[in-house]
Amino acid sequence: MAADADAEDDGGSVDLQSEEQKRLALRQQRREQVEYLKLHRAKLEKVAQRCVNRVLLQLPPDPYEALLFQLSAHVKASGIFFAHFRALPAGEDFVLEVVADARSSNLMPHRMLLRRELVAGLQAEPDVSQLQRALGSVLAGVNVLDFQEIHRRLCAAIPGTAEALRLRANLAGELLEAAGRLMDCTSYEAVRAGILEFGGVCEEEEEECVASAITCQKDLEVWQKLWPEICYPVRQGDLWAALLPDAQELLSGSDRAVEFVDEVAETSRQQALAELNLEEIDQDELPEPEPHEYCPPLNSVHLALSLSHALAAKVGAGNFEDGEDFVGTLSSLRKQINTALPKYVLNETRLKEIATAEFAERQKAAAAARFAKSQSQEAMDAESDDESMESEKDPIVLLQEEQQQSSVYFSVHLDADAAYDAEGDVYSFAEGTKMDQGQLIDYYATLCEGEPLLKCLIAPFSSRDPKLSTVGSALEVAEQVAIVDEAFAADALPIPAQEEEEEEEDSTPQEASERDGVGRLRDSRLSVLGLTTQRIRLLKAQNGHHGLCTKELGRDTVLDFGASEEMLSSVGPLMDYLLVTPDRSRRLLLPTREEQELQTALAPLGDRIRAICLTAYRAKKSTDKRKTSKDLKKAQFCEGLRRLGYKYVDEYAAQIFDFVDQSSNDSISPTELRLLELVDGAGSLEDLDRLRIWLCEWKARRARHAKEKMEALRLEREERGEEGETEEHAAQVAEAEAEAKESPLAELWQYMDRDGSGEASFAEFRRALRKAKHPAGLNPNKGPALELFMCLDIQVDGSIVEGEFYCFSILSAYFQLQRVERVRTFLEDRFGNLKAAFKYMDADRSGSLTTQEWMDFMMGPQGYADEEDVKVCFFFIDKDFSGQLTSKEFEFLGNFDGRDFVNDVAKLRDYLVEKYENLEDAYDAFEQKMPPPDMGGTDLSQIPEKKRKRREGRGLSGNDFVNCCRMCNFKGRFDPRLLFNFLDASHVGHITRNEFLQLGKLGAVEALRISSERMRNGISTLKHFIFHEVELEEPDTPQEDDKWKWAGVHKALREVTQDDLELAE
């Protein structure tokens, strides 16, 4: 028996191992499928589409057979390769056709025109046959993206003479165009793809090895400060230079029209800014930037060159003579630029101050002061909300001002190699002055600090200096100052090319040379293919890791055309390289030439930028299907939590996802997920009602300030001897009266929904509270504002629509019923019954209590804790709106039951729907004082337009509401005036359409209770799971707390779902 039991146990363990192996095999298969999909899906879709297009053009009798034939041509070989060049005559010049082999099918994707003087660099007296022999098969069998091999073969076929360099650069640009067409992409996207594929770059390293692609409006935002910059000797201008405040005056008399990517949107933006008072508003109150604002002017290259020459004409050429004191020259130039562009220099100084740590500390201190002041009600009452607090107000920074920063600055080529004395290990830039490396480092640091416009030092140290490796860590300059060394000699690299046959590939990356990020000039004579080859070889040397490439090339690209003017004609193809490098700056050093000559040479650069900007601006979302999103989809989030072991996925996961998806893009980022750290759930009805109280007081303060302002204007007119009322004054009075009638909720919604979309995100909600100077909006901790937001987000989808927002009124009204019941209970406990309480309070036996008497009695001798309870109770039971409570009204308080009252409100709702079909028509009828149709009322459309418009939008006062209830013969248990007081939760004496329509949302309280309870339970269980149950990979660096776990669980969710094809879609 024991043996049998052991056999059964062995069999069970074998079954478990078998199941585990199957599960691992299935998971491996899924992972391979995902990798295969990433590698081939995009290409397969393009090939299939081409084949279908050809069949549709041919109109064959049997389209299915023709489609199979077309597809079969793509399975005979792998990859797309260049086949040969075909040379043809074109008058005195030549045409070169590029023929490619795509799965054994010949394609001719590109034709190029070669000028005779260009081909003369290859042959003295060129003809078609000689050109064909020289270039015909030079690229046969080379993959179209293998730029390293293409460059090697072109260098072998075309000698490295100065005359031949232009031909090689021209061919390189044309071959990139051909590669882009074969890959169905732009030429710069082909360069990007070649670096990733042949540099061995893995997905995790992609962002560090190449720049992000420019395919949609979102990419324009990323690239707004990364576009190539044009450097005319000493003075430099980026693509935003044309928008400088002083540019229009400086370019006076020349073609200075700025061409925007969207002229209509730019006009609207200018009008919106003109209507804002930038001296009074906060940064948060600025309109959100529109996509077109992230795109530079389409003719920015032309305008930047014009501005550079205009500035040069005004302040001097700016070239340094040998032995000249360039510090003094820089200082002189800066002073002249201060005179020529005073507004720009002022803006530069202001933005530099804002970027300092001291300013950040002042901002934090001011924010803390605002929050402390907002918590003091007396201080807020003493201060007008419309008056700006100058001592606490942050300066407004417009997006355009940030873009223009550093549009004009100096780049200095120092040529330290010539000044270096190897024997004495010293530098001598001027006769009689010698500095060692330490002194020179201090000198450069002082120079950069003293000259705010100096942003680029070229060749500041000699390559022969044995201590060059320590420069990067020793020289501390501002981040925006680029330090670059001389270019590599020709095609030389500090590493050997990898051998084709290696005994074994080493998986550990090769150590980078210690240059500490000091980059190099890029030699434009290498052409775009040569520069790309440099990057590919450096990446391959570290198995696709970016470390060596970053150490050797740095993070600043500088192309010096001053040293190789003959290569200026190839600036268009070199643009493809500039857009691929993952650098923080890209600069073109131009030679000193006439403006028109430079304009012509840089036209291809301007055309490329124009095309890229227009294409990206037209695409709202990225069309790159190969681009992997690092955010979590809902299916990934839910299934990932299930796989990690979260037990309540079905109950809470979907609802939590909908709430934290603040961007409403059906995915959540680590930052969005971390929102759950701030809250445990929605706030209470009391929190919401306190917001209502604050808004009413805020509204009263605004009204008081408006009245004082009107009175001051009246006294000013009287002092000037003006009699009567002007039209302007009458309009201001009418506007103030209309604003006084507007509900504070309506004003808050206008602050929230500034774009008119009908919904508001949490960011918009918090910005509105901040503008109103509510404590939750000014609090650096977002938690209190988020709790209020969750109260109004009844659908728990991460946004508040207008209908949900106006539930604010009914939710507050429900809680006010609780306040009334609390006061009644207090009086009954204290006096036994309400009749005795009234008799005790009515000391003068007048038979009534004024508001002041009621407040003094409750808050004084009786010591009631909550003043708002007392106010609400008085307002609610004052049925005749007289401001006094009679004994009869007081007796009603003793018989009040909240549930019966709510049932009576529901009865009114049902009665109005029965009589008027819906609440919208009921409100219109009440506003027009029209009885129901079955009681003699007429259709609203039959009321004269003049009479109808006179009443529209006025709202309903208490008497209007009571009279209309009687007019339609509504009979309930409670007086209609109490029903009005219930709907008038803001206590302003009238109700608007939105408040009236809350009759249809009496179930909002129960819906909020259910959603709040679910969210509170969901957040609680998820937090416990993240911080106490799931095992996460800890960061490499020690952390002070557990906040890293939010990003950690986000990463874990992506990892456990990335191999699932269904979830990846």
Coordinates of C-alpha atoms in Angstrom, one line a residue, residues 267-752:
T267 CA -4.6 84.7 -35.2
S268 CA -7.0 83.3 -32.6
R269 CA -4.1 82.9 -30.1
Q270 CA -3.0 86.4 -30.5
Q271 CA -6.5 87.7 -30.0
A272 CA -6.9 85.5 -26.8
L273 CA -3.6 86.8 -25.4
A274 CA -4.6 90.4 -26.1
E275 CA -7.8 90.0 -24.0
L276 CA -5.8 88.7 -21.0
N277 CA -4.3 90.9 -18.4
L278 CA -0.9 89.3 -17.8
E279 CA -0.2 91.5 -14.8
E280 CA -3.1 90.0 -12.8
I281 CA -3.5 86.3 -13.8
D282 CA -1.4 83.4 -12.7
Q283 CA 0.6 81.0 -14.9
D284 CA -2.1 78.3 -14.4
E285 CA -4.7 80.7 -15.9
L286 CA -3.0 80.9 -19.3
P287 CA -4.8 79.0 -22.1
E288 CA -3.3 75.6 -22.8
P289 CA -0.8 75.8 -25.7
E290 CA -2.3 74.8 -29.1
P291 CA -0.4 72.3 -31.2
H292 CA 0.6 74.9 -33.8
E293 CA 2.6 76.9 -31.1
Y294 CA 5.1 74.0 -30.9
C295 CA 5.9 74.3 -34.6
P296 CA 8.5 76.9 -35.7
P297 CA 7.7 79.3 -38.6
L298 CA 7.7 77.4 -41.9
N299 CA 10.1 80.0 -43.4
S300 CA 12.2 80.1 -40.2
V301 CA 15.5 79.3 -42.0
H302 CA 15.1 82.2 -44.4
L303 CA 14.1 84.6 -41.5
A304 CA 16.9 83.4 -39.2
L305 CA 19.5 84.1 -41.9
S306 CA 18.0 87.5 -42.6
L307 CA 18.1 88.4 -38.9
S308 CA 21.7 87.2 -38.6
H309 CA 22.9 89.4 -41.4
A310 CA 20.8 92.3 -40.2
L311 CA 22.3 92.0 -36.7
A312 CA 25.8 91.6 -38.2
A313 CA 25.3 94.8 -40.2
K314 CA 24.3 96.6 -37.1
V315 CA 26.8 95.4 -34.5
G316 CA 29.7 94.3 -36.7
A317 CA 31.1 91.2 -38.4
G318 CA 32.1 89.6 -35.2
N319 CA 35.2 87.7 -36.5
F320 CA 38.2 87.5 -34.2
E321 CA 41.6 88.5 -35.4
D322 CA 44.7 86.4 -34.4
G323 CA 45.9 87.4 -31.0
E324 CA 42.8 89.6 -30.3
D325 CA 41.4 89.6 -26.8
F326 CA 38.2 87.7 -27.5
V327 CA 36.9 88.4 -24.0
G328 CA 36.9 92.1 -24.7
T329 CA 35.4 91.5 -28.1
L330 CA 32.6 89.3 -26.7
S331 CA 31.8 92.0 -24.1
S332 CA 31.7 94.7 -26.8
L333 CA 29.5 92.6 -29.0
R334 CA 27.1 91.8 -26.1
K335 CA 26.7 95.5 -25.3
Q336 CA 25.9 96.2 -28.9
I337 CA 23.3 93.4 -29.0
N338 CA 21.8 94.8 -25.8
T339 CA 21.3 98.0 -27.7
A340 CA 20.0 96.4 -30.8
L341 CA 17.7 93.9 -29.1
P342 CA 16.8 95.4 -25.7
K343 CA 13.5 93.5 -25.3
Y344 CA 15.1 90.2 -26.1
V345 CA 17.9 90.7 -23.7
L346 CA 15.4 91.7 -21.0
N347 CA 13.5 88.5 -21.6
E348 CA 16.7 86.5 -21.5
T349 CA 17.6 88.0 -18.1
R350 CA 14.1 87.3 -16.7
L351 CA 14.0 83.7 -17.8
K352 CA 17.5 83.1 -16.5
E353 CA 16.4 84.4 -13.1
I354 CA 13.3 82.2 -13.1
A355 CA 15.5 79.1 -13.8
T356 CA 17.7 79.6 -10.7
A357 CA 17.3 77.6 -7.5
E358 CA 16.8 80.7 -5.5
F359 CA 13.7 81.6 -7.5
A360 CA 12.3 78.1 -7.1
E361 CA 12.7 78.4 -3.3
R362 CA 10.9 81.8 -3.5
Q363 CA 8.1 80.1 -5.5
K364 CA 7.7 77.4 -2.8
A365 CA 7.6 80.0 0.0
A366 CA 5.1 82.1 -1.9
A367 CA 2.9 79.1 -2.5
A368 CA 3.0 78.2 1.2
A369 CA 2.1 81.8 2.1
R370 CA -0.9 81.7 -0.3
F371 CA -2.1 78.5 1.1
A372 CA -1.8 79.7 4.7
K373 CA -3.6 82.9 3.8
S374 CA -6.4 81.0 2.1
Q375 CA -7.0 79.1 5.3
S376 CA -7.6 82.4 7.2
Q377 CA -11.1 83.5 6.4
E378 CA -10.7 86.9 7.9
A379 CA -7.7 87.6 5.7
M380 CA -9.5 86.5 2.6
D381 CA -12.5 88.7 3.5
A382 CA -10.2 91.7 3.9
E383 CA -8.7 91.1 0.5
S384 CA -10.4 91.4 -2.9
D385 CA -10.2 88.3 -5.1
D386 CA -9.6 90.4 -8.2
E387 CA -6.6 92.1 -6.7
S388 CA -3.3 90.4 -7.4
M389 CA -0.9 89.7 -4.6
E390 CA 2.2 91.3 -6.0
S391 CA 4.5 89.9 -3.3
E392 CA 3.3 86.3 -3.9
K393 CA 2.5 86.3 -7.7
D394 CA 4.7 84.3 -9.9
P395 CA 5.8 86.0 -13.1
I396 CA 4.0 84.9 -16.3
V397 CA 6.1 83.0 -18.8
L398 CA 4.6 82.5 -22.2
L399 CA 5.6 79.5 -24.3
Q400 CA 6.9 81.8 -27.1
E401 CA 9.2 83.5 -24.6
E402 CA 10.7 80.2 -23.6
Q403 CA 11.2 79.2 -27.3
Q404 CA 12.9 82.5 -28.0
Q405 CA 15.4 82.1 -25.2
S406 CA 19.0 81.8 -26.5
S407 CA 17.9 82.6 -30.1
V408 CA 20.9 84.9 -30.3
Y409 CA 24.2 83.9 -28.7
F410 CA 27.9 83.4 -29.4
S411 CA 29.9 80.3 -30.5
V412 CA 33.6 80.6 -30.1
H413 CA 36.2 78.4 -31.9
L414 CA 39.2 78.6 -29.6
D415 CA 41.7 76.2 -31.5
A416 CA 43.4 75.3 -28.2
D417 CA 45.6 72.7 -30.0
A418 CA 47.6 75.5 -31.7
A419 CA 48.0 77.3 -28.3
Y420 CA 49.2 74.2 -26.4
D421 CA 52.9 73.8 -25.5
A422 CA 53.4 70.1 -24.9
E423 CA 56.8 70.5 -23.3
G424 CA 55.6 72.9 -20.7
D425 CA 52.1 71.5 -20.5
V426 CA 50.7 75.0 -20.7
Y427 CA 48.4 77.0 -23.0
S428 CA 49.3 80.4 -24.5
F429 CA 46.5 82.1 -26.4
A430 CA 48.1 85.5 -26.3
E431 CA 51.8 86.5 -26.1
G432 CA 53.0 86.7 -22.6
T433 CA 50.2 84.7 -21.0
K434 CA 50.5 81.1 -20.0
M435 CA 48.0 78.9 -18.2
D436 CA 48.0 75.3 -17.2
Q437 CA 44.9 73.2 -17.5
G438 CA 43.6 74.0 -14.1
Q439 CA 43.9 77.7 -14.6
L440 CA 42.3 77.4 -18.1
I441 CA 39.3 75.5 -16.6
D442 CA 38.8 78.3 -14.0
Y443 CA 39.1 80.9 -16.8
Y444 CA 36.5 79.2 -19.0
A445 CA 34.1 78.8 -16.0
T446 CA 34.4 82.5 -15.2
L447 CA 34.0 83.4 -18.9
C448 CA 30.8 81.4 -19.3
E449 CA 29.3 82.9 -16.1
G450 CA 30.2 86.4 -17.0
E451 CA 29.0 86.2 -20.6
P452 CA 25.3 85.0 -20.5
L453 CA 25.2 84.9 -24.3
L454 CA 28.2 82.6 -24.7
K455 CA 26.7 79.1 -25.2
C456 CA 29.3 77.1 -27.3
L457 CA 33.0 76.6 -26.8
I458 CA 34.7 74.7 -29.7
A459 CA 38.1 73.1 -29.2
P460 CA 38.8 74.6 -25.7
F461 CA 41.5 72.0 -24.9
S462 CA 44.2 70.4 -27.0
S463 CA 43.8 66.7 -28.0
R464 CA 47.5 66.4 -27.1
D465 CA 46.8 67.3 -23.5
P466 CA 47.5 64.1 -21.4
K467 CA 44.9 65.2 -18.8
L468 CA 42.1 65.7 -21.4
S469 CA 40.1 62.8 -19.8
T470 CA 39.5 64.8 -16.6
V471 CA 38.1 67.9 -18.4
G472 CA 34.4 67.0 -18.4
S473 CA 34.2 66.5 -14.6
A474 CA 36.4 69.4 -13.7
L475 CA 34.9 72.1 -16.0
E476 CA 31.6 73.1 -14.4
V477 CA 29.6 75.4 -16.7
A478 CA 25.9 75.9 -17.2
E479 CA 24.0 73.0 -18.9
Q480 CA 23.2 75.1 -21.9
V481 CA 26.9 75.7 -22.7
A482 CA 28.1 73.1 -25.3
I483 CA 31.7 72.0 -25.2
V484 CA 33.0 70.2 -28.2
D485 CA 36.4 69.1 -29.4
E486 CA 37.9 68.9 -32.8
A487 CA 36.5 66.4 -35.3
F488 CA 37.9 63.0 -35.9
A489 CA 40.6 63.0 -38.6
A490 CA 38.9 61.9 -41.8
D491 CA 37.0 58.7 -41.1
A492 CA 39.2 57.7 -38.1
L493 CA 37.6 56.3 -35.0
P494 CA 39.2 55.6 -31.6
I495 CA 38.1 51.9 -31.9
P496 CA 39.0 49.3 -34.6
A497 CA 36.3 48.1 -36.9
Q498 CA 34.9 44.8 -35.7
E499 CA 36.3 41.7 -37.5
E500 CA 33.8 39.7 -39.5
E501 CA 35.1 36.4 -37.9
E502 CA 35.4 36.5 -34.1
E503 CA 35.9 33.5 -31.9
E504 CA 33.1 34.4 -29.6
E505 CA 30.9 37.5 -29.2
D506 CA 31.4 39.2 -25.8
S507 CA 28.1 40.2 -24.3
T508 CA 29.6 42.7 -22.0
P509 CA 29.8 46.2 -23.4
Q510 CA 33.2 47.6 -24.2
E511 CA 34.4 50.3 -21.9
A512 CA 34.0 53.8 -23.1
S513 CA 37.0 56.2 -23.3
E514 CA 37.0 58.7 -20.5
R515 CA 35.9 61.9 -22.2
D516 CA 33.1 62.7 -19.8
G517 CA 30.7 63.9 -22.4
V518 CA 33.0 66.4 -24.1
G519 CA 31.8 65.9 -27.7
R520 CA 33.4 66.5 -31.1
L521 CA 32.8 68.6 -34.1
R522 CA 31.2 66.6 -36.9
D523 CA 33.2 66.7 -40.1
S524 CA 30.8 67.5 -42.9
R525 CA 33.3 66.2 -45.5
L526 CA 32.4 62.7 -44.4
S527 CA 28.8 63.2 -45.8
V528 CA 25.7 62.0 -44.2
L529 CA 26.7 58.4 -44.7
G530 CA 30.1 58.8 -43.1
L531 CA 28.7 60.5 -40.0
T532 CA 26.0 57.8 -39.7
T533 CA 28.8 55.2 -40.0
Q534 CA 30.6 56.8 -37.1
R535 CA 27.6 56.4 -34.9
I536 CA 26.8 52.8 -36.0
R537 CA 30.4 51.7 -35.4
L538 CA 30.5 53.2 -31.9
L539 CA 27.2 51.6 -31.1
K540 CA 28.3 48.2 -32.4
A541 CA 31.5 48.4 -30.3
Q542 CA 29.3 48.3 -27.2
N543 CA 26.7 45.8 -28.5
G544 CA 24.1 48.5 -29.2
H545 CA 24.7 50.3 -25.9
H546 CA 24.9 54.1 -26.2
G547 CA 27.7 54.7 -23.6
L548 CA 30.7 54.8 -25.9
C549 CA 28.8 56.8 -28.5
T550 CA 27.8 59.4 -26.0
K551 CA 31.3 59.6 -24.5
E552 CA 33.0 60.1 -27.9
L553 CA 30.5 62.3 -29.7
G554 CA 28.9 64.1 -26.8
R555 CA 25.3 65.4 -26.7
D556 CA 25.9 68.5 -28.9
T557 CA 26.1 68.2 -32.7
V558 CA 28.2 71.0 -34.4
L559 CA 28.8 70.9 -38.1
D560 CA 31.5 73.4 -39.2
F561 CA 30.9 74.5 -42.8
G562 CA 33.4 77.4 -42.2
A563 CA 36.2 74.9 -42.5
S564 CA 34.7 73.1 -45.5
E565 CA 32.6 75.6 -47.5
E566 CA 32.5 73.2 -50.5
M567 CA 30.2 70.9 -48.5
L568 CA 27.5 73.6 -47.9
S569 CA 25.6 72.2 -50.9
S570 CA 25.0 68.9 -49.0
V571 CA 23.3 70.6 -46.0
G572 CA 20.0 69.0 -47.1
P573 CA 21.1 65.4 -46.6
L574 CA 23.0 66.3 -43.5
M575 CA 19.7 67.5 -42.1
D576 CA 18.7 63.8 -42.0
Y577 CA 21.6 63.1 -39.7
L578 CA 20.9 66.0 -37.5
L579 CA 17.3 64.8 -36.9
V580 CA 18.5 61.4 -35.9
T581 CA 21.1 62.2 -33.3
P582 CA 19.7 62.1 -29.7
D583 CA 21.4 65.4 -28.8
R584 CA 20.3 68.4 -26.9
S585 CA 21.5 70.9 -29.6
R586 CA 22.3 70.8 -33.3
R587 CA 24.3 73.7 -34.7
L588 CA 25.4 74.6 -38.2
L589 CA 28.5 76.9 -38.3
L590 CA 28.2 78.9 -41.5
P591 CA 30.9 80.6 -43.5
T592 CA 30.9 84.4 -44.0
R593 CA 29.1 84.9 -47.4
E594 CA 26.6 87.2 -48.9
E595 CA 23.0 86.7 -47.6
Q596 CA 21.5 85.7 -50.9
E597 CA 24.2 83.1 -51.5
L598 CA 23.6 81.5 -48.1
Q599 CA 19.8 81.7 -48.6
T600 CA 20.2 79.7 -51.8
A601 CA 22.6 77.1 -50.2
L602 CA 20.3 76.6 -47.2
A603 CA 17.0 76.3 -49.2
P604 CA 17.1 72.5 -49.0
L605 CA 17.3 72.7 -45.2
G606 CA 14.3 75.0 -45.1
D607 CA 12.3 72.8 -47.5
R608 CA 13.0 69.7 -45.3
I609 CA 11.9 71.5 -42.1
R610 CA 8.8 72.8 -43.8
A611 CA 7.8 69.4 -45.1
I612 CA 8.4 67.7 -41.8
C613 CA 6.5 70.3 -39.8
L614 CA 3.5 70.2 -42.2
T615 CA 3.3 66.4 -42.2
A616 CA 3.6 66.2 -38.4
Y617 CA 1.0 68.9 -37.8
R618 CA -1.6 67.2 -40.0
A619 CA -1.3 64.0 -37.9
K620 CA -2.9 64.3 -34.4
K621 CA -1.7 60.9 -33.4
S622 CA 1.4 58.9 -34.3
T623 CA 1.0 56.6 -37.4
D624 CA 4.1 54.6 -36.5
K625 CA 2.7 51.2 -35.7
R626 CA 6.1 49.9 -34.7
K627 CA 6.3 52.4 -31.9
T628 CA 5.7 50.6 -28.6
S629 CA 3.7 52.5 -26.0
K630 CA 5.1 52.4 -22.5
D631 CA 1.7 53.1 -21.0
L632 CA -0.8 50.4 -19.9
K633 CA -4.0 49.7 -21.8
K634 CA -7.0 48.7 -19.7
A635 CA -6.8 45.0 -20.7
Q636 CA -3.1 45.0 -19.7
F637 CA -3.8 46.7 -16.4
C638 CA -6.6 44.3 -15.4
E639 CA -4.9 41.1 -16.7
G640 CA -1.5 42.2 -15.3
L641 CA -3.0 42.6 -11.8
R642 CA -4.6 39.2 -12.1
R643 CA -1.2 37.6 -13.0
L644 CA 0.6 39.4 -10.2
G645 CA -1.9 38.0 -7.7
Y646 CA -4.4 40.9 -7.0
K647 CA -7.6 39.2 -5.8
Y648 CA -10.2 41.9 -6.6
V649 CA -9.6 42.4 -10.3
D650 CA -13.2 41.8 -11.3
E651 CA -14.6 44.1 -8.6
Y652 CA -12.3 47.2 -8.8
A653 CA -9.6 47.1 -11.5
A654 CA -11.6 48.5 -14.4
Q655 CA -13.1 51.3 -12.3
I656 CA -9.7 52.3 -10.9
F657 CA -8.3 52.4 -14.4
D658 CA -11.1 54.6 -15.7
F659 CA -10.5 57.1 -12.8
V660 CA -6.7 57.4 -13.1
D661 CA -6.8 57.7 -17.0
Q662 CA -6.7 61.5 -16.6
S663 CA -5.5 62.1 -20.2
S664 CA -8.6 60.1 -21.5
N665 CA -6.3 58.2 -24.1
D666 CA -7.3 54.7 -22.9
S667 CA -3.9 54.2 -21.3
I668 CA -2.3 55.1 -18.0
S669 CA 1.3 56.3 -17.3
P670 CA 3.3 55.7 -14.1
T671 CA 2.5 59.4 -13.1
E672 CA -1.3 58.8 -13.5
L673 CA -1.2 55.6 -11.5
R674 CA 0.6 57.4 -8.7
L675 CA -2.5 59.7 -8.3
L676 CA -3.8 56.9 -6.0
E677 CA -1.1 57.7 -3.6
L678 CA -2.8 61.1 -2.8
V679 CA -6.2 59.8 -1.7
D680 CA -8.1 56.9 0.0
G681 CA -11.4 57.7 -1.7
A682 CA -13.9 60.4 -2.5
G683 CA -14.6 63.2 0.0
S684 CA -17.8 63.3 2.0
L685 CA -21.0 65.3 1.3
E686 CA -19.9 67.6 4.1
D687 CA -16.6 68.4 2.2
L688 CA -18.7 69.2 -0.8
D689 CA -21.0 71.4 1.1
R690 CA -18.1 73.3 2.6
L691 CA -16.9 74.0 -0.9
R692 CA -20.4 75.4 -1.6
I693 CA -20.1 77.6 1.4
W694 CA -16.8 78.9 0.3
L695 CA -18.0 79.6 -3.2
C696 CA -21.0 81.6 -1.8
E697 CA -18.6 83.7 0.3
W698 CA -16.3 84.1 -2.7
K699 CA -19.2 85.3 -4.8
A700 CA -20.2 87.7 -2.1
R701 CA -16.7 89.2 -1.9
R702 CA -16.6 89.6 -5.7
A703 CA -20.0 91.3 -5.7
R704 CA -18.9 93.6 -2.8
H705 CA -15.7 94.5 -4.7
A706 CA -17.6 95.2 -7.9
K707 CA -20.0 97.5 -6.0
E708 CA -17.1 99.4 -4.4
K709 CA -15.5 99.7 -7.8
M710 CA -18.7 101.1 -9.3
E711 CA -19.1 103.5 -6.5
A712 CA -15.5 104.7 -6.9
L713 CA -16.1 105.3 -10.6
R714 CA -19.3 107.3 -9.8
L715 CA -17.4 109.5 -7.4
E716 CA -14.6 110.0 -9.9
R717 CA -17.2 111.2 -12.5
E718 CA -18.7 113.5 -10.0
E719 CA -15.3 115.0 -9.3
R720 CA -14.7 115.6 -13.0
G721 CA -18.1 117.4 -13.1
E722 CA -19.8 114.8 -15.4
E723 CA -23.5 114.6 -15.1
G724 CA -25.8 111.8 -16.1
E725 CA -24.9 108.2 -16.8
T726 CA -22.7 107.3 -19.7
E727 CA -23.3 104.3 -21.9
E728 CA -20.1 102.7 -20.6
H729 CA -21.2 103.1 -17.0
A730 CA -24.7 101.8 -17.8
A731 CA -23.2 98.7 -19.5
Q732 CA -21.0 98.1 -16.4
V733 CA -24.0 98.4 -14.1
A734 CA -25.9 95.9 -16.2
E735 CA -23.0 93.5 -16.3
A736 CA -22.6 93.7 -12.5
E737 CA -26.3 93.0 -12.0
A738 CA -26.2 90.0 -14.4
E739 CA -23.1 88.7 -12.6
A740 CA -24.8 89.1 -9.2
K741 CA -27.6 86.8 -10.4
E742 CA -25.3 84.2 -11.7
S743 CA -24.8 81.1 -9.5
P744 CA -21.3 80.7 -8.1
L745 CA -21.4 77.1 -9.4
A746 CA -21.9 78.5 -12.9
E747 CA -18.9 80.8 -12.5
L748 CA -16.7 77.9 -11.3
W749 CA -17.8 75.8 -14.2
Q750 CA -16.8 78.6 -16.6
Y751 CA -13.3 78.5 -15.0
M752 CA -13.2 74.7 -15.4

